[in-house]
Amino acid sequence: MVRSAPFAEFARVADEVASTTSKLRKRDALAAYLRALAPDDLQAAVTFFAGRPLPGAGDRLGLGWVQQAQSLGAAAQAEPEALRAAYLRHSDFGDAASELLAHAAPTGQPLTLAAVRDAFRAMSETSSTEARVAEMTRLFERASPDEARYVARIAARELRIGLREGLLEEGIAAAFERP
């Protein structure tokens, strides 16, 4: 059985892509990362880099701002006012998640691409709001601050790394030496 790639590596590459305005550097960072992934991880990573938690256009997590905030608040053991203040400082739910979890040690097994993908899928398949919130809370509890930034951004469908779909396609093509 092939082990899933660490989600921390996804977060590192996302930060690398965000840190440059050069399209070629973005493409090359994506290509190098994607080339090394197993097929299941490749699909998850591409979906996440597209800013979506799930590959289907109609797939939904069923988590709005309130539920995501509940999950983050529970994982960070933060009061709603602390979450509100962090969000106002950053205007980005992912950066707020990173800040609030900066002093919390992740619990459980380290996150992998498969673990994040499977958690998002589980959220989309349950009709229970409580189950979705609990699953998202578990993701935040397992996440480092950098990982939490991207778990939150993917769930919110706003990756915010300056990556357009066409450039993602170029990165995939470069990874596998295809037009």
Short mmCIF file of C-alpha atoms in Angstrom, two decimals:
data_model
loop_
_atom_site.label_atom_id
_atom_site.label_comp_id
_atom_site.label_asym_id
_atom_site.label_seq_id
_atom_site.Cartn_x
_atom_site.Cartn_y
_atom_site.Cartn_z
CA MET A 1 0.00 0.00 0.00
CA VAL A 2 1.33 3.43 -0.98
CA ARG A 3 1.48 5.91 1.87
CA SER A 4 -0.17 9.24 1.31
CA ALA A 5 2.00 12.35 1.06
CA PRO A 6 2.18 14.71 4.01
CA PHE A 7 -0.25 17.61 3.85
CA ALA A 8 2.56 19.76 5.26
CA GLU A 9 4.35 19.39 1.91
CA PHE A 10 1.22 20.61 0.09
CA ALA A 11 1.20 23.64 2.42
CA ARG A 12 4.90 24.28 1.75
CA VAL A 13 4.38 24.22 -2.02
CA ALA A 14 1.30 26.44 -1.74
CA ASP A 15 3.40 28.94 0.24
CA GLU A 16 6.12 28.73 -2.42
CA VAL A 17 3.59 29.41 -5.18
CA ALA A 18 2.14 32.31 -3.20
CA SER A 19 5.57 33.83 -2.56
CA THR A 20 6.36 34.59 -6.20
CA THR A 21 4.73 36.55 -8.98
CA SER A 22 6.70 34.63 -11.60
CA LYS A 23 4.41 32.34 -13.60
CA LEU A 24 7.37 30.14 -14.52
CA ARG A 25 8.41 29.68 -10.89
CA LYS A 26 4.83 28.87 -9.91
CA ARG A 27 4.57 26.34 -12.75
CA ASP A 28 7.91 24.76 -11.94
CA ALA A 29 7.13 24.44 -8.21
CA LEU A 30 3.80 22.79 -9.02
CA ALA A 31 5.36 20.47 -11.61
CA ALA A 32 8.11 19.28 -9.27
CA TYR A 33 5.61 18.60 -6.48
CA LEU A 34 2.94 16.93 -8.63
CA ARG A 35 5.45 14.72 -10.45
CA ALA A 36 6.42 13.01 -7.18
CA LEU A 37 2.87 12.14 -6.04
CA ALA A 38 1.08 8.81 -6.24
CA PRO A 39 -2.06 8.86 -8.46
CA ASP A 40 -4.58 9.16 -5.59
CA ASP A 41 -2.58 11.96 -3.99
CA LEU A 42 -2.16 13.64 -7.35
CA GLN A 43 -5.93 13.89 -7.80
CA ALA A 44 -6.38 15.30 -4.29
CA ALA A 45 -3.53 17.81 -4.67
CA VAL A 46 -4.80 19.07 -8.03
CA THR A 47 -8.31 19.44 -6.62
CA PHE A 48 -6.95 21.37 -3.63
CA PHE A 49 -4.73 23.58 -5.81
CA ALA A 50 -7.85 24.38 -7.84
CA GLY A 51 -9.28 25.77 -4.60
CA ARG A 52 -11.88 23.06 -4.17
CA PRO A 53 -12.28 20.54 -1.36
CA LEU A 54 -13.83 17.94 -3.66
CA PRO A 55 -13.42 17.20 -7.38
CA GLY A 56 -17.08 17.30 -8.46
CA ALA A 57 -18.52 20.65 -9.47
CA GLY A 58 -21.63 19.91 -7.42
CA ASP A 59 -19.80 18.56 -4.38
CA ARG A 60 -20.33 20.64 -1.26
CA LEU A 61 -18.98 20.30 2.26
CA GLY A 62 -22.11 21.72 3.84
CA LEU A 63 -20.06 24.01 6.08
CA GLY A 64 -20.69 27.71 6.10
CA TRP A 65 -18.82 30.41 7.99
CA VAL A 66 -20.63 29.64 11.25
CA GLN A 67 -19.82 25.92 11.18
CA GLN A 68 -16.20 26.49 10.15
CA ALA A 69 -15.82 29.03 12.95
CA GLN A 70 -17.31 26.56 15.42
CA SER A 71 -14.81 23.94 14.29
CA LEU A 72 -11.84 26.27 14.54
CA GLY A 73 -12.98 27.63 17.89
CA ALA A 74 -13.29 24.12 19.31
CA ALA A 75 -9.90 23.00 17.98
CA ALA A 76 -8.10 26.15 19.14
CA GLN A 77 -10.10 26.36 22.36
CA ALA A 78 -10.81 29.96 21.40
CA GLU A 79 -13.79 32.11 22.26
CA PRO A 80 -15.86 33.53 19.38
CA GLU A 81 -14.45 37.01 20.07
CA ALA A 82 -10.87 35.74 19.63
CA LEU A 83 -11.82 34.19 16.29
CA ARG A 84 -13.58 37.38 15.19
CA ALA A 85 -10.55 39.48 16.15
CA ALA A 86 -8.13 37.14 14.32
CA TYR A 87 -10.30 37.25 11.22
CA LEU A 88 -10.47 41.04 11.30
CA ARG A 89 -6.66 41.23 11.58
CA HIS A 90 -6.15 39.07 8.50
CA SER A 91 -9.38 39.24 6.45
CA ASP A 92 -8.64 35.60 5.67
CA PHE A 93 -10.09 32.60 7.47
CA GLY A 94 -6.98 30.52 6.76
CA ASP A 95 -4.62 33.07 8.27
CA ALA A 96 -6.94 33.39 11.27
CA ALA A 97 -6.84 29.59 11.68
CA SER A 98 -3.05 29.62 11.51
CA GLU A 99 -2.84 32.34 14.15
CA LEU A 100 -5.30 30.69 16.53
CA LEU A 101 -3.60 27.30 16.28
CA ALA A 102 -0.06 28.70 16.55
CA HIS A 103 0.20 27.73 20.21
CA ALA A 104 -1.63 24.40 20.01
CA ALA A 105 0.26 21.19 19.39
CA PRO A 106 -1.37 19.02 16.71
CA THR A 107 -2.93 15.85 18.07
CA GLY A 108 -3.18 12.43 16.47
CA GLN A 109 -1.52 11.31 13.27
CA PRO A 110 0.03 13.98 11.02
CA LEU A 111 -2.24 15.08 8.20
CA THR A 112 -1.81 13.55 4.76
CA LEU A 113 -3.42 14.47 1.46
CA ALA A 114 -5.59 11.35 1.77
CA ALA A 115 -6.68 12.21 5.32
CA VAL A 116 -7.79 15.70 4.27
CA ARG A 117 -9.49 14.37 1.12
CA ASP A 118 -11.29 11.65 3.10
CA ALA A 119 -12.42 14.09 5.78
CA PHE A 120 -13.82 16.47 3.16
CA ARG A 121 -15.60 13.55 1.47
CA ALA A 122 -17.06 12.41 4.81
CA MET A 123 -18.35 15.94 5.45
CA SER A 124 -20.04 16.03 2.06
CA GLU A 125 -21.73 12.67 2.54
CA THR A 126 -23.35 13.24 5.93
CA SER A 127 -26.62 15.02 6.46
CA SER A 128 -25.68 15.92 10.03
CA THR A 129 -24.34 19.40 10.67
CA GLU A 130 -22.89 18.18 13.97
CA ALA A 131 -20.97 15.40 12.19
CA ARG A 132 -19.55 17.87 9.64
CA VAL A 133 -18.47 20.26 12.39
CA ALA A 134 -16.89 17.39 14.35
CA GLU A 135 -14.98 16.18 11.27
CA MET A 136 -13.68 19.68 10.54
CA THR A 137 -12.71 20.09 14.20
CA ARG A 138 -10.68 16.87 14.00
CA LEU A 139 -8.87 18.19 10.91
CA PHE A 140 -7.97 21.42 12.70
CA GLU A 141 -6.83 19.49 15.78
CA ARG A 142 -4.43 17.41 13.66
CA ALA A 143 -3.12 20.41 11.70
CA SER A 144 -0.03 22.49 12.24
CA PRO A 145 -0.65 26.24 11.84
CA ASP A 146 0.57 26.15 8.22
CA GLU A 147 -1.61 23.14 7.44
CA ALA A 148 -4.61 24.76 9.15
CA ARG A 149 -4.21 27.80 6.89
CA TYR A 150 -4.76 25.62 3.83
CA VAL A 151 -7.37 23.30 5.30
CA ALA A 152 -9.43 26.41 6.08
CA ARG A 153 -8.80 28.05 2.72
CA ILE A 154 -9.66 24.91 0.77
CA ALA A 155 -12.85 24.40 2.79
CA ALA A 156 -13.78 28.04 2.12
CA ARG A 157 -12.92 27.57 -1.60
CA GLU A 158 -10.47 30.49 -1.50
CA LEU A 159 -6.89 29.26 -1.78
CA ARG A 160 -5.48 32.78 -2.25
CA ILE A 161 -2.06 31.87 -3.62
CA GLY A 162 -2.24 33.61 -6.99
CA LEU A 163 -2.83 30.40 -8.92
CA ARG A 164 -5.26 30.48 -11.79
CA GLU A 165 -6.67 27.33 -13.32
CA GLY A 166 -4.72 27.78 -16.56
CA LEU A 167 -1.44 27.96 -14.66
CA LEU A 168 -2.38 24.84 -12.70
CA GLU A 169 -2.97 23.09 -16.04
CA GLU A 170 0.48 24.24 -17.20
CA GLY A 171 2.00 22.83 -14.02
CA ILE A 172 0.33 19.46 -14.62
CA ALA A 173 1.47 19.42 -18.24
CA ALA A 174 5.04 20.28 -17.22
CA ALA A 175 5.03 17.62 -14.50
CA PHE A 176 4.26 14.90 -17.01
CA GLU A 177 5.91 16.42 -20.09
CA ARG A 178 2.67 16.77 -22.00
CA PRO A 179 1.33 19.62 -24.09
#
